[in-house]
JSON list of C-alpha atoms in Angstrom, two decimals:
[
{"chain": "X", "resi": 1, "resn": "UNK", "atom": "CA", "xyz": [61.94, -8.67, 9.97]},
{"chain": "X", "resi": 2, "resn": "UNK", "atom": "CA", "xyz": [60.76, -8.73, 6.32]},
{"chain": "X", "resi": 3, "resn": "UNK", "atom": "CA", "xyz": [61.26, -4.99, 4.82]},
{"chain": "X", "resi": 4, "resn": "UNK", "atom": "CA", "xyz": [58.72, -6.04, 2.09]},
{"chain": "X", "resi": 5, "resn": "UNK", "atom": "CA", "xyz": [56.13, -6.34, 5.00]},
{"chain": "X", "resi": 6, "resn": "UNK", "atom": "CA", "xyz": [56.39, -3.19, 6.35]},
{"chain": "X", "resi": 7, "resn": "UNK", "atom": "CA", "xyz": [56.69, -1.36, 3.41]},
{"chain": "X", "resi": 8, "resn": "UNK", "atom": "CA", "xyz": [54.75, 1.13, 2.24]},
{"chain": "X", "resi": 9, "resn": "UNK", "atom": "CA", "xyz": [51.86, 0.48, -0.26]},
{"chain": "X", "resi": 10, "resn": "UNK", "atom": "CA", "xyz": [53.17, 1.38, -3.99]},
{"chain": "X", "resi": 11, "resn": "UNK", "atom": "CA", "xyz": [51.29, 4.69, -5.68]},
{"chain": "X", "resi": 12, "resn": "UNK", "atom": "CA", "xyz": [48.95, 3.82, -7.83]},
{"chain": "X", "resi": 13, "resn": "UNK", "atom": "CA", "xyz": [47.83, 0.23, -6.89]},
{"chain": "X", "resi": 14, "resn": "UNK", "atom": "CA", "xyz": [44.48, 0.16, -4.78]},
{"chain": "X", "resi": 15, "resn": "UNK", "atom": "CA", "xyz": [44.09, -2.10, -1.69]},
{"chain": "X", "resi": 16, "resn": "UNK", "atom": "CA", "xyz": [42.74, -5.25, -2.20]},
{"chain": "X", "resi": 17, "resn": "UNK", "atom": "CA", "xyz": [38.99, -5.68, -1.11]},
{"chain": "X", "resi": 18, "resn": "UNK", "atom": "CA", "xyz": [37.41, -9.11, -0.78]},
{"chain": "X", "resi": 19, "resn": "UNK", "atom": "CA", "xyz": [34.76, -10.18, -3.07]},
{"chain": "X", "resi": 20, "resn": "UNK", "atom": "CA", "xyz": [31.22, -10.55, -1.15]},
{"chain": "X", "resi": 21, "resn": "UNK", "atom": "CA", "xyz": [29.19, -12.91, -3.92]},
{"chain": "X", "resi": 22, "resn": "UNK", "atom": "CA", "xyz": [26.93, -11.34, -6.18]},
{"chain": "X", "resi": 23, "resn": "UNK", "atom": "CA", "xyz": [24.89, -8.30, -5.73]},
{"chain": "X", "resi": 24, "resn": "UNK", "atom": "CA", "xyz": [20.83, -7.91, -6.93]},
{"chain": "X", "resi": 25, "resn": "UNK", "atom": "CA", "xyz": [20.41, -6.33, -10.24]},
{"chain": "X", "resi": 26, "resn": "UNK", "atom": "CA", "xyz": [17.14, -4.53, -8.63]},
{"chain": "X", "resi": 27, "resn": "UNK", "atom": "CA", "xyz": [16.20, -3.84, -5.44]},
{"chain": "X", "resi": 28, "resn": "UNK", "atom": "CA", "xyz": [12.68, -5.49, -5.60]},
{"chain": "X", "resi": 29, "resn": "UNK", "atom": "CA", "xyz": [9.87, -2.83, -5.43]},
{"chain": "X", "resi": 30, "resn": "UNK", "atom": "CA", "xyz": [6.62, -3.13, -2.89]},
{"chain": "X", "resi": 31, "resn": "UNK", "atom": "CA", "xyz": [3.76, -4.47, -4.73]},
{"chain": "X", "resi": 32, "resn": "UNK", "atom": "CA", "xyz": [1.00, -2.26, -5.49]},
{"chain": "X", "resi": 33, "resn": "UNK", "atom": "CA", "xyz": [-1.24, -3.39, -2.73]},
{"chain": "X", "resi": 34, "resn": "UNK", "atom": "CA", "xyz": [1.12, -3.34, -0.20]},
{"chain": "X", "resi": 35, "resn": "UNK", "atom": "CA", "xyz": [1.25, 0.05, -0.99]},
{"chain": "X", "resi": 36, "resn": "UNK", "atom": "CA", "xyz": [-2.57, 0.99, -0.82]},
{"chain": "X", "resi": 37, "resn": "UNK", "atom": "CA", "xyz": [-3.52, -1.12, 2.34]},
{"chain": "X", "resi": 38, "resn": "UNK", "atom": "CA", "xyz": [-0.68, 1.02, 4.36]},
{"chain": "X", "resi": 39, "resn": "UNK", "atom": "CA", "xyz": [-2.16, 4.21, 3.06]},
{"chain": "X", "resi": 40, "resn": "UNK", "atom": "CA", "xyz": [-6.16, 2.72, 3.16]},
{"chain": "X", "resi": 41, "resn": "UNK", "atom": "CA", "xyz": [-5.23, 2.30, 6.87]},
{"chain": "X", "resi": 42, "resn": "UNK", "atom": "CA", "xyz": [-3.59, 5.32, 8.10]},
{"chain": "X", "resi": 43, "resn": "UNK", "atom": "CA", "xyz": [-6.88, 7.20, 6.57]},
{"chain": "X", "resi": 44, "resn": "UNK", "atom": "CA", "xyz": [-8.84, 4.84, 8.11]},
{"chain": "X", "resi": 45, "resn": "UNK", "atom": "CA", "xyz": [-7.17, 4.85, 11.38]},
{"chain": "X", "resi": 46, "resn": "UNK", "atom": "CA", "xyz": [-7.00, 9.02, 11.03]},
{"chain": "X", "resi": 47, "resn": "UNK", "atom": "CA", "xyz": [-3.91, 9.11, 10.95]},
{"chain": "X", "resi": 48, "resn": "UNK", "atom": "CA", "xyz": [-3.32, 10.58, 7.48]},
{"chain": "X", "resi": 49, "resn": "UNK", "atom": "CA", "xyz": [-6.51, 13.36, 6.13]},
{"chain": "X", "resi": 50, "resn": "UNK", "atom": "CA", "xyz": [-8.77, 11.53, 3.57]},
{"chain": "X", "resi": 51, "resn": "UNK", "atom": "CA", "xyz": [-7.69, 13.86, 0.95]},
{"chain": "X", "resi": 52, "resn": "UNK", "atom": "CA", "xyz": [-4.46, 12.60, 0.58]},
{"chain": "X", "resi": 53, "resn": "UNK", "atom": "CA", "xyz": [-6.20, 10.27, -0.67]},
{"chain": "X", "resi": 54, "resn": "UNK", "atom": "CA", "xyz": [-7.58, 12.23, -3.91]},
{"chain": "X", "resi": 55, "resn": "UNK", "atom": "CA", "xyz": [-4.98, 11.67, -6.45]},
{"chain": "X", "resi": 56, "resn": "UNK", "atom": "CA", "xyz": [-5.02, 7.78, -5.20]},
{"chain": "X", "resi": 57, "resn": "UNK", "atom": "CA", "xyz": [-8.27, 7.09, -6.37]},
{"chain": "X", "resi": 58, "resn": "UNK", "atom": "CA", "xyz": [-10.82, 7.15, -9.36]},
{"chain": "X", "resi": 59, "resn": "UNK", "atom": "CA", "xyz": [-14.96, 7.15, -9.60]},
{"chain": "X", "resi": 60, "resn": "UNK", "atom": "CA", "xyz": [-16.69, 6.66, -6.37]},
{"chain": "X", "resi": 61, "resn": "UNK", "atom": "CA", "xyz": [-13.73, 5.55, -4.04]},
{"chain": "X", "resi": 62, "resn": "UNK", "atom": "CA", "xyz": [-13.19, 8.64, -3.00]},
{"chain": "X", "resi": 63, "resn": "UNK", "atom": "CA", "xyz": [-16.76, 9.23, -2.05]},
{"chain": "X", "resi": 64, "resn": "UNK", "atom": "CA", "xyz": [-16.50, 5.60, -0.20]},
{"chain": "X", "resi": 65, "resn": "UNK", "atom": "CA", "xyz": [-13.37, 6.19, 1.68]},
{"chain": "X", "resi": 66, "resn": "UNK", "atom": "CA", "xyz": [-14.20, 9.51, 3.01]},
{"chain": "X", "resi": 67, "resn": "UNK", "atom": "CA", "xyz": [-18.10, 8.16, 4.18]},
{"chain": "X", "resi": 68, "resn": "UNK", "atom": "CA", "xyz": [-15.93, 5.36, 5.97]},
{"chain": "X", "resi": 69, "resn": "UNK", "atom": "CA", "xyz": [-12.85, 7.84, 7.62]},
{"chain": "X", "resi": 70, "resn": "UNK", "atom": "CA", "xyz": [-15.65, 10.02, 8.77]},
{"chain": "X", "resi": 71, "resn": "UNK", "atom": "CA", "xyz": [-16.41, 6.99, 10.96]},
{"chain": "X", "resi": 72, "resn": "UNK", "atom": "CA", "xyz": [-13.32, 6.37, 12.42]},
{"chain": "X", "resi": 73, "resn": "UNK", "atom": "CA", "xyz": [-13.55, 2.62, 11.95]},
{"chain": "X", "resi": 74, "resn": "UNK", "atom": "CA", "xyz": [-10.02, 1.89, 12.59]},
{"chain": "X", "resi": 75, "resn": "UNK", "atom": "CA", "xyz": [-9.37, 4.33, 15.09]},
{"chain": "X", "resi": 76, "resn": "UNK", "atom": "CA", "xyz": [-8.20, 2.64, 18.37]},
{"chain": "X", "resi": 77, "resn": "UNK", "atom": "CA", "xyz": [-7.16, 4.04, 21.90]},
{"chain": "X", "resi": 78, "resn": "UNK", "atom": "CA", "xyz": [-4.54, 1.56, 22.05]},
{"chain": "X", "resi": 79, "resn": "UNK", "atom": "CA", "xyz": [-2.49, -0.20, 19.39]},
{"chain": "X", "resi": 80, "resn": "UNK", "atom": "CA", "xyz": [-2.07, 1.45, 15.60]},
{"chain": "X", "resi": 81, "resn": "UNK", "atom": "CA", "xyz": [-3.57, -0.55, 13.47]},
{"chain": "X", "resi": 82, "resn": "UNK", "atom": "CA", "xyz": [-1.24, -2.55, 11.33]},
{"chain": "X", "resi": 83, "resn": "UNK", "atom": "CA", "xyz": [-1.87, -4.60, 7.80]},
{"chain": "X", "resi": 84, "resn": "UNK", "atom": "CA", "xyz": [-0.85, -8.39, 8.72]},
{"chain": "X", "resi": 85, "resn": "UNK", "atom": "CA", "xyz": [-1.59, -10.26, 5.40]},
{"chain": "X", "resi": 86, "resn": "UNK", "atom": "CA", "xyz": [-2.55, -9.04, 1.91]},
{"chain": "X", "resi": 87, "resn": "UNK", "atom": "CA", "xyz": [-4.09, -11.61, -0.89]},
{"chain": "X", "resi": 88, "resn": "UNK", "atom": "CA", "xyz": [-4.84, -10.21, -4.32]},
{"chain": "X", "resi": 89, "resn": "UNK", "atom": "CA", "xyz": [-6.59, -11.56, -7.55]},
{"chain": "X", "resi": 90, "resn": "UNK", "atom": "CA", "xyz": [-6.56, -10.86, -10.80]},
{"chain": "X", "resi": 91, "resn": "UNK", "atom": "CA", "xyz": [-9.68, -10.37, -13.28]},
{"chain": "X", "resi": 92, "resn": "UNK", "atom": "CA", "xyz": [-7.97, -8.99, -15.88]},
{"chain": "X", "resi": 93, "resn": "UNK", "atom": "CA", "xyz": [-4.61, -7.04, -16.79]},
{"chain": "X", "resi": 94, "resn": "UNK", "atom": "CA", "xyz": [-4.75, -3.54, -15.48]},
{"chain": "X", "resi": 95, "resn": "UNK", "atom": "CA", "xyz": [-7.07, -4.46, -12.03]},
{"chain": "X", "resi": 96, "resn": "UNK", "atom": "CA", "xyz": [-6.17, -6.05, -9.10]},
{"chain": "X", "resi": 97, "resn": "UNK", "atom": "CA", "xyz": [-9.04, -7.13, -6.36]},
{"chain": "X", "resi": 98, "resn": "UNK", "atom": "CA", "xyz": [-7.30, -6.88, -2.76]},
{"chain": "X", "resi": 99, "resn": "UNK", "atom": "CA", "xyz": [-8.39, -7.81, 0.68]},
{"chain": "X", "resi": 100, "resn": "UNK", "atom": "CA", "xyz": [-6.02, -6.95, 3.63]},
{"chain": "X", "resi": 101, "resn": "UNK", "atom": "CA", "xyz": [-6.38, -8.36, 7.36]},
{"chain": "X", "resi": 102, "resn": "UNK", "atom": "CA", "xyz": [-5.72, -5.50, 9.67]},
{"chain": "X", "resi": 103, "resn": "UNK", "atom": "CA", "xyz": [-4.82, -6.25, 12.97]},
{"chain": "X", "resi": 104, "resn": "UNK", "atom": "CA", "xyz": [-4.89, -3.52, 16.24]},
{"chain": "X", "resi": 105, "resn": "UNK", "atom": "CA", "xyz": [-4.26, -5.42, 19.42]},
{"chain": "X", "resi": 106, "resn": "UNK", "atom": "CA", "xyz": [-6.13, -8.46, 19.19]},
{"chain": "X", "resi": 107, "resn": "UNK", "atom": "CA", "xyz": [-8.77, -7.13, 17.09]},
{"chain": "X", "resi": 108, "resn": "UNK", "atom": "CA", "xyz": [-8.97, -8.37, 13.46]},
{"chain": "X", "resi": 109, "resn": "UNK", "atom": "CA", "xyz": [-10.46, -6.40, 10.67]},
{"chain": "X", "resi": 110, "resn": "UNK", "atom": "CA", "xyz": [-10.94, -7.17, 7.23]},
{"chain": "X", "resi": 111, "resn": "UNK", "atom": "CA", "xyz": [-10.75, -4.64, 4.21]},
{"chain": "X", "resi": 112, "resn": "UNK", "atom": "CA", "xyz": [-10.90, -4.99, 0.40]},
{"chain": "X", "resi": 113, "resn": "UNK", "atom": "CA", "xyz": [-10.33, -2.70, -2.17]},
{"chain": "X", "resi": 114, "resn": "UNK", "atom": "CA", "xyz": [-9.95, -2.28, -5.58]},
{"chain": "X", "resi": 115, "resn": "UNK", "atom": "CA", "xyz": [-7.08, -0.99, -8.09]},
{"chain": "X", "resi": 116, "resn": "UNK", "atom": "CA", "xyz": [-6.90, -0.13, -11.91]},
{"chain": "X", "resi": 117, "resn": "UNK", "atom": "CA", "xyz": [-3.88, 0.89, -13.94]},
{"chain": "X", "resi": 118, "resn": "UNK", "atom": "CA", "xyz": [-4.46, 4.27, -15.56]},
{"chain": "X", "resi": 119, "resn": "UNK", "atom": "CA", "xyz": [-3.14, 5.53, -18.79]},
{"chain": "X", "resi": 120, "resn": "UNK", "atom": "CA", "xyz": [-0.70, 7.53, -17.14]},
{"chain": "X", "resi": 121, "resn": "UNK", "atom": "CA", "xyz": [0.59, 4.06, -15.71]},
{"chain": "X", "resi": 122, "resn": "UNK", "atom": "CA", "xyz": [0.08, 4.66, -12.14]},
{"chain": "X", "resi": 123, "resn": "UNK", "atom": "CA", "xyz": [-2.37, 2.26, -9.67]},
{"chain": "X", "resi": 124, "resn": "UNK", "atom": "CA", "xyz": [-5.61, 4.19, -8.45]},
{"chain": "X", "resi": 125, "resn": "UNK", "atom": "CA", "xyz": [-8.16, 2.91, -5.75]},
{"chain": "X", "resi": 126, "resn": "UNK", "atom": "CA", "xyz": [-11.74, 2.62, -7.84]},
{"chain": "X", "resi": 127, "resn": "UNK", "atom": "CA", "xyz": [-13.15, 0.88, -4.32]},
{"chain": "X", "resi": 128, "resn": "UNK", "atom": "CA", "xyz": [-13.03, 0.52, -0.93]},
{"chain": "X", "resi": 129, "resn": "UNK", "atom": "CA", "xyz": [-14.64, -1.36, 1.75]},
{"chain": "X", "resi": 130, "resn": "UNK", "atom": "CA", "xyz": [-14.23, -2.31, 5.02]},
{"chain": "X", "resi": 131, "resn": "UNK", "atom": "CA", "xyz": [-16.49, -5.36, 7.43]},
{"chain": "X", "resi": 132, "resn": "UNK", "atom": "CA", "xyz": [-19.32, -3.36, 8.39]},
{"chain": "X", "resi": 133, "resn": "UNK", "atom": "CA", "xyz": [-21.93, -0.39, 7.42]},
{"chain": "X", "resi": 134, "resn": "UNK", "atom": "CA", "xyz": [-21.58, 0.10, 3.71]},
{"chain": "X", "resi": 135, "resn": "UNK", "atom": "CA", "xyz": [-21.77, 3.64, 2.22]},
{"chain": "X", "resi": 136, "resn": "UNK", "atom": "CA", "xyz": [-25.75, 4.34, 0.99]},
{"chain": "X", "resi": 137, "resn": "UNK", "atom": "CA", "xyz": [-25.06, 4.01, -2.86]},
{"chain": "X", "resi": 138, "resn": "UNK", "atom": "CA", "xyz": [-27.62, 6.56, -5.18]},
{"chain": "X", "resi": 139, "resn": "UNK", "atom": "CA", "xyz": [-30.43, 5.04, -6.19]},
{"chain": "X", "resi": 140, "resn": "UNK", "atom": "CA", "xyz": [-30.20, 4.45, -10.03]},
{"chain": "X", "resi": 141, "resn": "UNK", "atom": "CA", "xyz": [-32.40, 6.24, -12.66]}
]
């Protein structure tokens, strides 16, 4: 037997671990949208209170989103409704236009909404909608 084998590590040298190929810089962040469908939903679905919602949106969203959660229209008895597919456009720098396909069993729902970069940096719904009744708007003056 080999007394070099057996021997004990020497102090001060660390074991040797094996390289695993290179690591991401940055763990890649969830999109915006991705972000507001999932939350859109569980109000929509009741399964978060519409005024979580408050700090998450600007101008008449609000007002939209709670007309619609008072409505239940993604409530189901069965399956939670889940976002399958997002698509977003656009118009300018600062807004994005979203639509969402939400799925709950084998119904399919569509939903679109609207974001806008604030000043402070941070995404805010400015509009919501969902296939269906719209919200009566005011009439204008």
């Amino acid at each position: 037997m080999d007394a070099t084998a057996s021997a004990p590590a020497e102090a001060g040298t660390a074991p040797r671990v094996p390289t695993q190929g290179p690591r991401p810089a940055v763990i890649p962040q969830p999109l915006p949208t991705d972000l507001f469908a999932d939350l859109l939903v569980a109000v929509l679905s009741g399964h978060r209170p519409v005024h979580s919602m408050l700090r998450h949106t600007r101008g008449r969203a609000y007002d939209e989103l709670a007309w619609l959660a008072e409505r239940g229209p993604l409530r189901t008895r069965g399956a939670r409704p889940v976002v399958r597919d997002i698509g977003y456009y656009e118009p300018r720098p600062g807004a994005i236009e979203a639509f969402a396909r939400i799925g709950a069993g084998d119904r399919l729902r569509a939903m679109a909404f609207r974001l806008e970069l604030g000043r402070d940096h941070r995404w805010r719904c400015t509009a919501v909608e969902l296939g269906g009744p719209r919200p009566p708007r005011p009439e204008a003056d």
